[in-house]
Amino acid sequence: MDAGGGPLLPDSVLYEIFLYLDHVDVLSVGLVCQQWHAVARDEFLWKELFYRYYRISREVPRHPAAVSWYDEFQRLYDTIPCVEVQALKEHNDQVLHLSFSHSGCLFASCSKDCTVKIWSNELEISLQHSSNMRPYNWSYTQFSQFNSDDSLLLVSGVFVGPHNSSSGEIAVISMENFTLLSRVRNKPYDVFGCWLNETNLISGNLHRIGRITSCSVLWLNNAFQGIESENVNVVKRLFKIQNLNASTIRTVMVADCSRYDSPDLLLDYEEQLAASSTCPVFDLGSDSEEEEAKPKQTSEPAVQELPDDGGVTAEDGLQQFFDDIMEGRVRPAMTETELETKVAELFVRNRTKLPELNLLSTDSNSKTKYLIFTTGCLTYSPHQIGIKRILPHQMTTAGPVLGEERRSDEFFDSLDHVIDIHGHIIGMGLSPDHRYLYVNSRAWPRDCVISDPMQPPPIAEEIDLHVFDLKTMKEVKRALRAHRAYTPNEECFFIFLDVSRDFVASGAEDRHGYIWDRHYNICLAKLQHDNVVNSVAFSPVEQELLLTASDDTTIKVWRSPRALRVQQARKPRPRKLLFSWLMNQNS
């Protein structure tokens, strides 16, 4: 007997049932077969089949929105976008990125062929417009994003400057007539850029201070720079952050904190249980009293975690450090790289603006947003996630170009929170409700020591997909696995992932895209290409539609078995076939 009180079914019986389901439309059989209808109502049978077939631990509860185990089995069996329905071949080089408009009516694709293409998402997807960026000295397009009302498209690319130097550039294209509205420099190019609101976007700039020390400046830009009045600011400095050990800020994105209290799906099983036992609506109130009694942990950037020297100022500490060097008291002897890092740490110690209040105390009704980006403190490969709060008054270009007034000792901005991944970050994506951050990474060896920032540790071929709750700043799921990558550190590139209400998908270097269920943490489908899969994108209004983009120059369109049946049912049947059938019946 099972703990639930029902008899255990032999594996052979469950296997036969599944074979039957695999070849027959379950719903239609249930309508015509009384015996099958009784089986379909047997909740214990479907629970047993579900856990055994998907190999899920019985500690994992049923999806909180599921009505029955039968419906849940049907959802995972029938609603995964795993059937290829179309291959788009209008690009003539590697396709690097895909992005949907918020309405789901359009999507954009970026490619090594230096074009950004706009597609119409209808029953048969068709090309609506193509913009060639080579006339603007671009090498290729790499990323795109629609603004919140889908009136503008941000396109990020690699710009070829004097003497073949390369940095990034962001272009803004009007969706009304596909005209280019403005262009903004973006350095390094893998900052990518993103929208903060309908008309303002974030870009980056990089200033070298030493061989391995630099300063990243993040700018807020008005999308209509070419047509604004001369008396109105079109740019404003948001943050200025020091980088150590050859690290830089990359891959910026914005999370809207006000959406946390209406999540599509709670990933913490205990939180799910608490929510379902109190009311049918997810209750995301304050943490438990036990948690509130504990001091909240806020991870500070490594550059600020310096020991207390008994009130010694940074200037005195720097002078003391130089005196120790000159008199030979520094042991063991420091390399040039170590010396530069130490001096930079001491210099910035009292020249950094303190972080904002604890992120965990954010008012859920506020208009506060988080700026999220990859960074690091040990080596040039991105291995940390930095989080910086953007306050309401910072969300406009009005005011001084260099931002709010600062004291002379507030030369740099500190980070409000840092998440250490202990590996090379190669992808990030937000859930639709902005509550969860999904991160693709390739792990470093467990006990590795980094002695040279220009020689990061070797990285694993297996990709880990981590999940972080941005409300608690904690990792909430074990890492998802299945996909792989093979390039070494110096050749490692970004693999874009996407998250829908119930699923998460990612590309990989093993010529497949992958789909996982967010609640059960299981891989549901592998989507084949002929080369590296760089990007995936769910339709924001129909998660049973997925796009994948590959180095094989194609964009593939995938739909679920259920969506295909619905489409086929809507197609009008030819009258000739119906007439022939009637004639055969009469004869």
XYZ file of C-alpha atoms in Angstrom:
587
model
C 0.000 0.000 0.000
C 1.111 3.547 -0.721
C 1.171 6.184 2.010
C -1.878 7.677 0.330
C -3.899 4.503 0.942
C -4.062 3.111 -2.599
C -2.443 0.029 -4.099
C 0.869 0.395 -5.909
C 0.593 -0.297 -9.625
C 3.228 -2.487 -11.272
C 5.652 -0.630 -13.530
C 4.497 -2.735 -16.472
C 0.905 -1.544 -16.023
C 1.953 2.101 -15.789
C 4.125 1.675 -18.872
C 1.208 0.218 -20.860
C -1.006 3.104 -19.793
C 1.576 5.604 -20.939
C 2.029 3.848 -24.291
C -1.699 4.088 -24.731
C -1.645 7.807 -23.935
C 1.241 8.334 -26.318
C -0.745 7.162 -29.353
C -4.313 8.162 -28.553
C -5.978 11.491 -27.918
C -6.734 11.098 -24.213
C -9.562 13.602 -24.142
C -11.488 12.113 -27.048
C -11.107 8.586 -25.658
C -12.449 9.774 -22.319
C -15.631 10.945 -23.987
C -16.455 7.703 -25.771
C -15.111 4.990 -23.514
C -16.833 4.500 -20.175
C -14.066 2.278 -18.855
C -11.400 4.821 -19.731
C -13.471 7.563 -18.137
C -13.287 5.666 -14.834
C -9.514 5.379 -15.175
C -9.191 9.085 -15.952
C -10.930 9.908 -12.666
C -8.607 7.690 -10.620
C -6.449 10.341 -8.920
C -4.176 7.816 -7.254
C -3.348 6.160 -10.557
C -2.395 9.482 -12.157
C -0.366 10.576 -9.134
C 1.563 7.304 -9.269
C 2.087 7.579 -13.000
C 3.182 11.214 -12.713
C 5.885 10.661 -10.095
C 7.216 7.501 -11.723
C 7.282 8.686 -15.317
C 8.867 12.093 -14.612
C 11.095 10.683 -11.835
C 10.143 13.423 -9.405
C 10.747 13.144 -5.675
C 7.528 12.559 -3.757
C 8.513 15.431 -1.484
C 7.653 17.793 -4.345
C 3.975 18.775 -4.094
C 1.613 19.149 -7.015
C 1.657 22.450 -8.903
C -0.395 24.941 -6.811
C -2.636 25.811 -9.766
C -3.334 22.169 -10.732
C -6.896 20.887 -10.274
C -6.005 17.192 -10.427
C -3.096 14.858 -11.114
C -4.737 13.893 -14.387
C -4.781 17.539 -15.527
C -1.206 17.982 -14.387
C -0.021 14.954 -16.344
C -1.920 16.293 -19.341
C -0.297 19.741 -18.942
C 3.266 18.422 -19.035
C 2.426 15.948 -21.780
C 0.445 18.254 -24.041
C 1.438 21.918 -23.537
C 5.223 21.877 -24.058
C 6.272 23.789 -27.227
C 8.319 20.901 -28.644
C 6.904 20.436 -32.172
C 8.749 22.310 -34.927
C 6.237 24.073 -37.172
C 8.362 26.566 -39.128
C 12.002 27.403 -39.901
C 12.825 31.030 -40.743
C 15.902 31.354 -42.965
C 16.018 35.041 -43.889
C 19.262 35.661 -41.948
C 22.483 34.702 -43.743
C 24.753 34.442 -40.689
C 24.566 33.343 -37.058
C 21.366 34.438 -35.272
C 22.335 35.731 -31.825
C 19.214 36.997 -30.069
C 15.396 36.986 -30.108
C 12.933 39.254 -28.294
C 9.134 39.494 -28.336
C 7.057 42.635 -28.060
C 4.916 42.747 -24.907
C 1.758 42.244 -26.975
C 3.253 39.144 -28.602
C 2.330 40.460 -32.068
C 5.935 41.131 -33.142
C 9.398 39.814 -32.411
C 12.906 40.964 -33.350
C 16.017 38.991 -34.246
C 19.688 40.052 -34.214
C 22.449 38.439 -36.226
C 26.082 38.409 -37.271
C 24.794 39.544 -40.694
C 24.460 43.004 -39.039
C 20.696 43.263 -39.478
C 17.854 43.482 -37.018
C 14.707 41.938 -38.437
C 11.127 42.549 -37.276
C 8.715 39.647 -37.678
C 4.931 39.502 -37.586
C 3.741 36.752 -35.251
C 0.699 35.310 -36.953
C -0.348 31.730 -37.698
C 2.401 31.740 -40.325
C 5.238 33.994 -39.127
C 6.399 36.463 -41.786
C 9.154 39.083 -42.114
C 7.844 42.621 -41.718
C 11.024 44.757 -41.822
C 14.826 44.487 -41.896
C 17.291 47.206 -40.851
C 20.911 46.967 -41.964
C 23.285 48.569 -39.440
C 26.493 48.369 -41.516
C 26.116 51.971 -42.798
C 26.633 53.034 -39.153
C 29.944 51.105 -38.913
C 28.430 48.267 -36.927
C 30.043 44.851 -37.093
C 26.918 42.943 -35.996
C 23.718 43.256 -33.963
C 23.611 41.277 -30.712
C 20.556 42.171 -28.576
C 17.160 43.876 -28.815
C 14.354 44.843 -26.454
C 10.937 46.470 -26.956
C 9.937 49.274 -24.597
C 6.886 48.817 -22.355
C 4.309 50.080 -24.873
C 6.007 48.426 -27.896
C 6.425 51.761 -29.673
C 10.250 51.667 -29.647
C 12.883 48.987 -30.173
C 16.315 49.117 -28.509
C 18.982 47.430 -30.630
C 22.473 46.774 -29.261
C 25.465 46.011 -31.449
C 29.223 46.024 -31.799
C 30.584 49.263 -33.253
C 33.849 49.352 -35.204
C 35.736 52.543 -34.375
C 39.072 54.094 -35.427
C 41.999 51.707 -35.968
C 39.531 48.786 -35.926
C 38.847 49.232 -32.203
C 35.487 47.866 -31.133
C 33.028 49.004 -28.519
C 29.266 48.950 -28.370
C 26.476 51.146 -29.612
C 22.734 51.244 -28.945
C 20.207 52.330 -31.557
C 16.547 53.192 -30.966
C 14.116 52.381 -33.786
C 10.533 53.628 -34.028
C 7.997 50.844 -34.544
C 5.628 53.262 -36.270
C 7.721 53.742 -39.407
C 10.999 51.865 -38.597
C 13.063 55.067 -38.576
C 16.250 55.386 -36.533
C 15.630 57.881 -33.711
C 18.946 57.953 -31.839
C 22.285 56.214 -31.275
C 24.173 55.912 -27.967
C 27.719 54.649 -27.361
C 27.914 51.620 -25.077
C 31.201 50.339 -23.621
C 31.960 47.522 -23.234
C 29.609 46.179 -25.874
C 28.362 43.318 -23.687
C 26.670 45.772 -21.331
C 23.945 45.280 -23.990
C 21.710 48.047 -22.556
C 18.069 47.968 -21.472
C 14.962 50.082 -21.021
C 14.317 51.702 -17.628
C 10.894 53.018 -18.659
C 9.001 53.907 -21.852
C 11.395 56.620 -23.047
C 14.654 56.185 -21.124
C 17.332 53.524 -21.611
C 20.499 52.554 -19.748
C 23.932 52.352 -21.380
C 27.475 51.936 -20.060
C 30.904 53.462 -20.348
C 34.285 52.246 -19.123
C 37.236 54.346 -17.920
C 40.617 52.697 -17.368
C 42.387 53.666 -14.136
C 45.238 51.163 -14.191
C 46.183 47.949 -15.937
C 43.508 45.911 -14.130
C 41.541 48.693 -12.411
C 38.738 50.637 -14.055
C 35.535 52.546 -13.434
C 32.162 51.655 -14.974
C 29.699 54.505 -15.457
C 26.043 53.729 -16.136
C 24.110 56.411 -18.000
C 20.399 57.122 -18.385
C 19.592 58.232 -21.956
C 16.485 59.744 -23.501
C 15.391 57.761 -26.560
C 14.561 60.944 -28.491
C 17.963 62.616 -28.312
C 17.925 63.858 -31.882
C 14.664 65.779 -31.570
C 14.644 67.043 -27.976
C 15.041 70.727 -27.156
C 18.527 72.052 -26.487
C 17.272 73.174 -23.068
C 16.326 69.638 -21.956
C 18.852 67.081 -20.727
C 18.977 63.908 -22.815
C 21.517 62.051 -20.622
C 22.182 61.719 -16.902
C 24.743 59.732 -14.963
C 23.145 57.044 -12.801
C 26.037 55.263 -11.072
C 29.824 55.189 -11.053
C 31.308 51.919 -9.786
C 34.931 50.883 -9.327
C 36.115 47.609 -10.933
C 39.010 45.555 -9.571
C 41.084 42.741 -11.067
C 40.108 43.428 -14.706
C 36.382 42.966 -14.027
C 33.745 45.178 -15.642
C 29.986 45.659 -15.434
C 28.107 43.797 -18.175
C 24.619 42.551 -19.083
C 22.422 45.163 -17.435
C 18.708 44.534 -16.844
C 15.952 46.145 -14.773
C 13.596 44.391 -12.331
C 10.367 46.059 -11.194
C 10.039 45.555 -7.420
C 6.371 46.576 -7.345
C 5.397 43.314 -9.074
C 6.767 40.975 -6.376
C 3.498 40.657 -4.471
C 1.587 39.238 -7.444
C 3.821 36.361 -8.607
C 2.800 33.958 -11.337
C 4.329 31.051 -9.423
C 5.894 30.648 -5.987
C 8.952 28.409 -6.212
C 9.381 27.781 -2.484
C 7.245 24.732 -1.620
C 6.740 25.776 2.019
C 5.662 29.233 0.894
C 3.261 27.624 -1.565
C 1.736 25.543 1.224
C 1.372 28.545 3.513
C -0.257 30.569 0.772
C -2.721 27.854 -0.219
C -3.729 27.141 3.389
C -4.624 30.738 4.189
C -6.404 31.926 1.063
C -6.696 31.031 -2.622
C -4.566 34.025 -3.611
C -0.802 33.890 -3.116
C 0.032 35.654 0.140
C 3.479 37.213 0.052
C 3.420 38.998 3.381
C 6.407 39.628 5.635
C 8.815 36.885 6.591
C 8.212 34.749 9.666
C 8.949 36.142 13.129
C 11.856 33.759 13.405
C 13.386 35.157 10.242
C 12.676 38.743 11.282
C 14.527 38.132 14.549
C 17.638 37.176 12.626
C 19.877 39.949 11.265
C 19.429 40.280 7.515
C 22.531 39.401 5.577
C 23.565 41.907 2.956
C 26.434 40.881 0.769
C 28.755 43.832 0.223
C 31.129 44.117 -2.736
C 34.534 42.635 -2.040
C 36.193 46.048 -2.375
C 34.311 47.271 0.697
C 34.913 44.278 2.943
C 38.131 45.570 4.442
C 39.162 44.967 8.078
C 38.702 47.690 10.608
C 42.066 49.342 11.314
C 40.985 51.067 14.510
C 39.710 54.248 12.897
C 42.674 54.792 10.589
C 41.592 56.875 7.571
C 42.059 55.667 4.014
C 44.718 58.336 3.423
C 46.650 57.230 6.510
C 46.238 53.582 5.513
C 47.535 54.262 2.017
C 50.522 56.198 3.351
C 51.253 53.435 5.869
C 51.085 50.846 3.091
C 53.609 52.788 0.979
C 55.895 53.206 3.985
C 55.743 49.447 4.628
C 56.713 48.786 1.011
C 59.643 51.197 1.066
C 60.955 49.772 4.332
C 60.510 46.145 3.241
C 57.837 45.268 5.795
C 55.419 43.814 3.191
C 55.879 40.041 3.124
C 55.708 38.086 0.958
C 56.705 40.343 -1.913
C 53.670 41.514 -3.908
C 53.330 41.254 -7.663
C 52.543 44.324 -9.703
C 48.962 43.141 -10.098
C 48.497 42.549 -6.366
C 50.012 45.947 -5.614
C 47.623 47.738 -7.983
C 44.607 45.979 -6.479
C 45.675 46.769 -2.903
C 46.252 50.444 -3.668
C 42.883 50.670 -5.436
C 41.119 49.083 -2.450
C 42.708 51.534 -0.036
C 42.046 54.507 -2.294
C 38.340 53.720 -2.710
C 37.749 52.864 0.924
C 36.574 56.302 2.043
C 35.583 57.565 -1.384
C 32.497 55.419 -1.910
C 28.912 56.386 -1.230
C 27.323 54.044 1.281
C 24.768 51.501 -0.019
C 21.045 52.096 0.231
C 18.946 50.604 3.026
C 18.461 46.841 3.178
C 16.903 45.681 -0.075
C 14.724 43.212 1.813
C 12.795 46.080 3.409
C 11.646 47.491 0.061
C 8.074 48.797 0.180
C 6.096 46.531 -2.155
C 3.951 49.480 -3.268
C 6.870 51.712 -4.171
C 8.038 52.485 -7.684
C 11.546 51.314 -6.879
C 13.390 49.216 -9.433
C 16.561 47.148 -9.283
C 19.410 47.477 -11.758
C 20.905 43.991 -12.126
C 24.191 43.230 -13.882
C 27.137 40.839 -13.969
C 30.396 41.886 -12.373
C 33.294 40.388 -10.410
C 36.066 41.036 -7.907
C 38.637 38.286 -8.573
C 39.067 38.047 -12.342
C 37.816 39.409 -15.646
C 35.294 36.607 -16.226
C 31.869 37.633 -14.805
C 31.288 35.630 -11.626
C 29.084 37.873 -9.488
C 25.672 39.500 -9.853
C 25.508 43.088 -8.681
C 22.228 44.699 -7.636
C 21.708 48.438 -7.282
C 18.454 50.120 -6.307
C 17.122 52.824 -8.645
C 14.986 55.326 -6.770
C 12.027 57.163 -8.369
C 13.838 60.500 -8.677
C 16.621 58.785 -10.658
C 14.290 57.554 -13.396
C 14.360 60.715 -15.490
C 17.096 62.656 -17.290
C 15.900 65.891 -15.649
C 18.401 67.507 -13.302
C 22.209 67.716 -13.372
C 23.913 65.675 -16.077
C 26.276 64.160 -13.511
C 23.402 63.133 -11.271
C 22.536 64.238 -7.766
C 24.996 66.284 -5.730
C 27.785 64.289 -4.081
C 30.227 64.980 -1.327
C 33.900 64.997 -2.253
C 34.353 61.648 -0.502
C 31.562 59.993 -2.552
C 33.489 59.480 -5.769
C 32.146 55.935 -6.366
C 28.787 54.240 -5.749
C 28.672 51.027 -3.739
C 26.518 48.047 -4.659
C 23.455 47.314 -2.551
C 23.799 43.545 -2.887
C 26.165 41.025 -4.478
C 25.476 37.377 -5.331
C 28.569 35.229 -5.872
C 28.086 32.433 -8.427
C 31.564 30.806 -8.199
C 31.673 30.292 -11.929
C 31.508 32.040 -15.301
C 28.065 33.622 -15.837
C 26.872 33.113 -19.419
C 23.198 34.083 -19.259
C 20.506 35.774 -17.152
C 16.736 36.153 -17.387
C 13.847 37.391 -15.228
C 10.574 35.590 -14.616
C 7.555 37.479 -16.059
C 6.617 38.734 -12.576
C 10.239 39.882 -11.962
C 10.284 37.927 -8.686
C 12.926 35.369 -9.752
C 16.276 35.702 -11.513
C 17.514 32.720 -13.555
C 21.269 32.525 -14.177
C 23.221 30.289 -16.577
C 26.747 29.628 -15.318
C 29.671 27.274 -15.844
C 31.169 26.315 -12.501
C 34.757 26.711 -11.381
C 36.513 23.836 -9.551
C 35.300 23.673 -5.948
C 38.484 24.739 -4.119
C 40.157 26.802 -6.816
C 42.380 29.763 -5.901
C 42.747 32.706 -8.299
C 46.250 34.162 -8.101
C 46.241 35.984 -11.450
C 43.072 37.899 -12.506
C 44.053 37.448 -16.148
C 43.992 33.652 -15.764
C 40.589 32.601 -14.400
C 39.992 28.977 -13.369
C 38.895 26.406 -15.959
C 35.132 26.173 -16.359
C 32.882 23.131 -16.454
C 31.256 21.930 -19.672
C 27.981 21.379 -17.845
C 25.832 24.507 -17.531
C 24.105 25.175 -14.191
C 20.846 27.133 -14.261
C 20.501 28.825 -10.845
C 17.310 30.427 -9.499
C 17.369 33.390 -7.083
C 14.419 34.981 -5.284
C 14.879 38.743 -5.603
C 12.569 39.373 -2.647
C 14.701 37.370 -0.212
C 17.990 37.479 -2.155
C 18.386 33.711 -1.685
C 18.821 30.786 -4.048
C 15.533 28.892 -3.970
C 16.049 25.843 -6.182
C 18.779 23.373 -6.870
C 20.497 24.203 -10.145
C 18.766 22.934 -13.285
C 20.985 20.841 -15.527
C 20.948 19.142 -18.938
C 22.570 21.657 -21.314
C 26.278 21.915 -22.065
C 28.906 24.328 -23.410
C 32.439 23.679 -24.615
C 34.258 26.973 -25.267
C 37.064 27.953 -22.829
C 37.035 31.098 -20.665
C 38.557 33.448 -23.209
C 36.089 32.376 -25.926
C 33.015 31.998 -23.723
C 29.923 33.789 -25.048
C 26.460 34.665 -23.796
C 23.658 32.096 -24.114
C 20.307 33.796 -23.673
C 17.526 32.159 -21.684
C 13.852 33.024 -21.238
C 11.212 32.388 -18.583
C 7.442 32.025 -18.975
C 4.763 31.494 -16.342
C 5.428 27.745 -16.019
C 8.575 27.029 -18.046
C 12.167 28.152 -18.444
C 14.123 27.612 -21.663
C 17.756 28.061 -22.632
C 20.083 27.591 -25.547
C 23.294 25.551 -25.389
C 26.435 24.775 -27.336
C 25.404 21.137 -27.802
C 23.087 22.052 -30.713
C 19.909 21.934 -28.669
C 17.502 24.215 -26.889
C 16.082 22.972 -23.581
C 12.801 23.435 -21.706
C 12.327 22.834 -17.967
C 9.262 23.015 -15.738
C 9.760 25.763 -13.166
C 7.785 24.057 -10.398
C 9.065 20.472 -10.678
C 12.624 21.352 -11.771
C 12.625 18.743 -14.550
C 13.799 18.902 -18.154
C 10.826 18.380 -20.465
C 12.173 18.770 -24.008
C 15.272 19.034 -26.210
C 14.888 21.110 -29.376
C 17.378 20.249 -32.097
C 19.375 22.566 -34.354
C 22.425 22.004 -36.554
C 24.687 24.276 -34.514
C 24.927 26.255 -31.258
C 21.579 27.565 -29.967
C 22.227 31.162 -28.865
C 18.823 32.398 -27.788
C 15.280 31.309 -26.954
C 12.101 33.339 -26.496
C 8.594 32.464 -25.264
C 5.645 34.439 -26.539
C 4.621 36.617 -23.547
C 0.935 35.918 -24.216
C 1.178 32.265 -25.257
C 3.794 30.142 -23.501
C 3.008 27.232 -25.842
C 4.904 29.136 -28.555
C 8.713 29.201 -28.379
C 11.400 30.515 -30.745
C 15.008 29.312 -30.918
C 17.904 31.013 -32.735
C 21.106 29.291 -33.795
C 24.500 29.603 -35.407
C 22.995 27.498 -38.212
C 21.428 30.852 -39.369
C 17.849 29.692 -38.725
C 15.086 30.669 -36.340
C 12.864 27.730 -35.481
C 9.252 28.045 -34.355
C 7.963 25.469 -31.855
C 4.382 24.896 -30.721
C 2.778 22.477 -28.291
C 0.756 19.442 -29.453
C -2.366 21.056 -27.990
C -1.807 24.332 -29.835
C -1.365 22.419 -33.090
C -4.654 20.589 -32.602
C -6.443 23.856 -31.933
C -4.956 25.418 -35.068
C -5.878 22.444 -37.218
C -9.431 22.463 -35.874
C -9.806 26.094 -36.916
C -8.731 25.439 -40.501
C -11.717 25.154 -42.878
C -12.043 21.771 -44.525
C -12.057 21.729 -48.338
C -15.593 21.265 -49.698
C -14.372 18.883 -52.397
C -13.211 16.334 -49.838
C -16.510 16.542 -47.993
C -18.465 16.068 -51.244
C -16.342 13.005 -52.188
C -16.947 11.462 -48.781
C -20.719 11.930 -49.111
C -20.733 10.358 -52.583
C -18.831 7.338 -51.266
C -21.336 6.925 -48.467
C -24.272 6.988 -50.886
C -22.683 4.426 -53.180
